[in-house]
Amino acid sequence: MPRWVVKFWTSLSALGLLLGALFFSASLTPSLLPRTFLTQGVLSGVCFAVGYGLGVLAWLVWNYLELPPLAGRFWRGVKLVAAAVCVIVLLVSLWRTAEWQNSIRTLMELPPVETGHPTKVGLIALLTFLVVIALARLFAFAWGLFSRISRRFATRRIANLIGGLLAVVLFWTAVEGVLFRSALHALDSSLRALDDLMEPSTPQPTDPLRTGSAASLVSWSDLGRRGREFVASGPRQAEIGAFSGRPAKDPIRVYVGLNAAQTAEERADLALKELIRAGGFQRKTLVVIVPTGTGWIDPEGVNPLEYLTDGDVASVAIQYSYLSSWLSLLVEPTYGTDAAQALFRTIYGHWTKLPRDARPKLYLYGLSLGALSSEQSTELFEVIGDPYQGALWVGPPFESRIWRKLTAERDAGTPAWLPRFGDGSFVRFTSQRNALSEATAPWGPMRIVYLQYASDPVTFFDEGAYRRPPAWMVGPRGPDVSPEFGWYPVVTFLQLGLDMAMATTTPMGYGHVYAGEHYIDGWVAVLGLEDAWTPEEIDKLKDKFRANRPQQ
């Protein structure tokens, strides 16, 4: 064996390796979403490194406190037994990896895997661990270097403190100021280029009432890729009428892309003018939409709305970002809120000036970061004198302020993944199973519905999971959450972080990928269509969306 390998091996902490092995084993257990061998390997490597680091930290603290060393025959025996136990736990965990992954895959109607690819997982985890250890030792080297320089003018402990602070500043500057910002800039540039891409499969509308047409106030190029997809798609009058057998209209869709104007306020003003031009305020229903971080509007959410209203509906949205929702939430959390507030205030301000008997009913809708931003687009006291009629908020991120408060103050005995709040006359929650009829009181003048899946990590990520089980893990689990999902300190936090980044990789109807049939339940409740559509008609509409869904 090469000398450098032996030297590296002997330099490792025994306690760190033992704790790292336990963290590695815990990382193989299931969380909210299925994993591939690649994502599992990276997760396991990071968990091993974190466990190792905690073991090293514990050893350093022990020595710093000048406690008696754990030496002698007895402690050597304890270490050997602990090592043997860790090896057994590690082997059992690797052997059960496929079983644990299948406990999630079965719930999500995915084919089972025959193996957890332990060799591939182990090799990827080892590589990840070595990279993290190399970075940690580079940090330790910088700390030591700065400390030695500082000892020329300071005492040893003060020099160590100065060295540590300088090392932190150096690494933070390198990671956040150089690597992260450079990567973000490159990602933003590539996404901007993608947003500008003209796709031949998305032709410019010829109908003058459609946004992006030759008669529109918003040019086809300024819509952006996601805006072009939105305005050029969806059911038309003939298709809606043929399905329902009732008179129908062409739905109105208004969208203003990020390049159409410099500020959110200017884009909102342009959206209002375009909405007026297209006749949106003459429709029976008007929906203010806040897109996801990329500017995408889920067709599974809007298409059912247009069928349920017989096309007598106008939708309006403005773009505020190119980044995916979870990344936007981390790096530019206020952009969505600023855009949502600008759009709502502009549309609402015009809407309140119209005669009450000659204006559409007003609703809000948002998915993911759009739900968080739509929540914060207005305060209740600002609209109490002339309230909008309701909102459908889907997959609200864990930082959604109103959602967090309602969930925290839910009725006793109801689970955090499907809470009930008060008598249900103002707000209700639902999931794959329609729970909207379980309220103890009829709807009031404003109807708020949250649609959320128990397996959605964007909604149920918990920043405190490193030290305690999330509330939704206490008591009965959601129907799409593995019963094998257990809580482990630190590890569960890292698992949920990976799940959040992979939230849209699930089949439709699970994770952060919401299905049209569940949107239908939400829209029927929000729009108050329980008596306008029979159960048979609703089932027929759900079947239509299931049939049109690509095979997974």
GROMACS .gro file of N, CA, C and O in nm, residues 32 398-399 403-404 456-465 470 472 492-498 500:
model
  100
   32LEU      N    1  -3.841   1.166   0.217
   32LEU     CA    2  -3.967   1.194   0.147
   32LEU      C    3  -3.967   1.145   0.003
   32LEU      O    4  -4.073   1.108  -0.049
  398PHE      N    5  -4.198   2.610   0.275
  398PHE     CA    6  -4.198   2.603   0.421
  398PHE      C    7  -4.185   2.739   0.487
  398PHE      O    8  -4.221   2.754   0.604
  399GLU      N    9  -4.138   2.841   0.415
  399GLU     CA   10  -4.124   2.974   0.473
  399GLU      C   11  -4.249   3.060   0.456
  399GLU      O   12  -4.249   3.176   0.496
  403TRP      N   13  -4.917   3.034   0.593
  403TRP     CA   14  -4.927   2.888   0.601
  403TRP      C   15  -4.866   2.836   0.730
  403TRP      O   16  -4.923   2.749   0.797
  404ARG      N   17  -4.750   2.888   0.767
  404ARG     CA   18  -4.683   2.842   0.891
  404ARG      C   19  -4.769   2.872   1.014
  404ARG      O   20  -4.781   2.788   1.104
  456ASP      N   21  -4.424   1.644  -0.015
  456ASP     CA   22  -4.365   1.761  -0.081
  456ASP      C   23  -4.258   1.823   0.009
  456ASP      O   24  -4.290   1.887   0.110
  457PRO      N   25  -4.129   1.808  -0.025
  457PRO     CA   26  -4.024   1.863   0.061
  457PRO      C   27  -4.013   2.014   0.055
  457PRO      O   28  -3.958   2.076   0.146
  458VAL      N   29  -4.063   2.077  -0.052
  458VAL     CA   30  -4.062   2.223  -0.059
  458VAL      C   31  -4.154   2.279   0.050
  458VAL      O   32  -4.124   2.381   0.113
  459THR      N   33  -4.264   2.211   0.075
  459THR     CA   34  -4.358   2.252   0.179
  459THR      C   35  -4.313   2.206   0.317
  459THR      O   36  -4.321   2.281   0.415
  460PHE      N   37  -4.261   2.084   0.327
  460PHE     CA   38  -4.238   2.025   0.458
  460PHE      C   39  -4.091   2.014   0.498
  460PHE      O   40  -4.058   1.941   0.591
  461PHE      N   41  -4.002   2.084   0.427
  461PHE     CA   42  -3.867   2.099   0.479
  461PHE      C   43  -3.875   2.173   0.613
  461PHE      O   44  -3.954   2.265   0.629
  462ASP      N   45  -3.794   2.129   0.708
  462ASP     CA   46  -3.797   2.188   0.842
  462ASP      C   47  -3.655   2.224   0.883
  462ASP      O   48  -3.570   2.136   0.897
  463GLU      N   49  -3.629   2.354   0.900
  463GLU     CA   50  -3.493   2.397   0.934
  463GLU      C   51  -3.449   2.352   1.072
  463GLU      O   52  -3.330   2.358   1.105
  464GLY      N   53  -3.542   2.306   1.155
  464GLY     CA   54  -3.506   2.255   1.287
  464GLY      C   55  -3.492   2.104   1.292
  464GLY      O   56  -3.474   2.047   1.400
  465ALA      N   57  -3.496   2.038   1.176
  465ALA     CA   58  -3.493   1.891   1.173
  465ALA      C   59  -3.359   1.834   1.218
  465ALA      O   60  -3.350   1.715   1.245
  470PRO      N   61  -3.959   1.682   1.276
  470PRO     CA   62  -4.062   1.778   1.230
  470PRO      C   63  -4.199   1.737   1.281
  470PRO      O   64  -4.225   1.618   1.308
  472TRP      N   65  -4.473   1.702   1.130
  472TRP     CA   66  -4.547   1.610   1.044
  472TRP      C   67  -4.497   1.466   1.054
  472TRP      O   68  -4.556   1.375   0.997
  492THR      N   69  -3.140   1.370   0.911
  492THR     CA   70  -3.272   1.398   0.853
  492THR      C   71  -3.276   1.537   0.790
  492THR      O   72  -3.336   1.557   0.684
  493PHE      N   73  -3.209   1.632   0.853
  493PHE     CA   74  -3.199   1.768   0.797
  493PHE      C   75  -3.134   1.764   0.660
  493PHE      O   76  -3.182   1.826   0.564
  494LEU      N   77  -3.023   1.689   0.647
  494LEU     CA   78  -2.952   1.680   0.519
  494LEU      C   79  -3.036   1.604   0.416
  494LEU      O   80  -3.037   1.639   0.298
  495GLN      N   81  -3.107   1.500   0.459
  495GLN     CA   82  -3.195   1.427   0.368
  495GLN      C   83  -3.303   1.518   0.312
  495GLN      O   84  -3.331   1.518   0.191
  496LEU      N   85  -3.365   1.597   0.399
  496LEU     CA   86  -3.472   1.686   0.353
  496LEU      C   87  -3.418   1.797   0.262
  496LEU      O   88  -3.486   1.840   0.169
  497GLY      N   89  -3.294   1.842   0.288
  497GLY     CA   90  -3.233   1.940   0.199
  497GLY      C   91  -3.214   1.885   0.059
  497GLY      O   92  -3.242   1.954  -0.040
  498LEU      N   93  -3.168   1.760   0.048
  498LEU     CA   94  -3.155   1.697  -0.083
  498LEU      C   95  -3.292   1.676  -0.147
  498LEU      O   96  -3.310   1.701  -0.267
  500MET      N   97  -3.553   1.855  -0.113
  500MET     CA   98  -3.605   1.983  -0.162
  500MET      C   99  -3.544   2.016  -0.299
  500MET      O  100  -3.614   2.066  -0.388
   0.00000   0.00000   0.00000
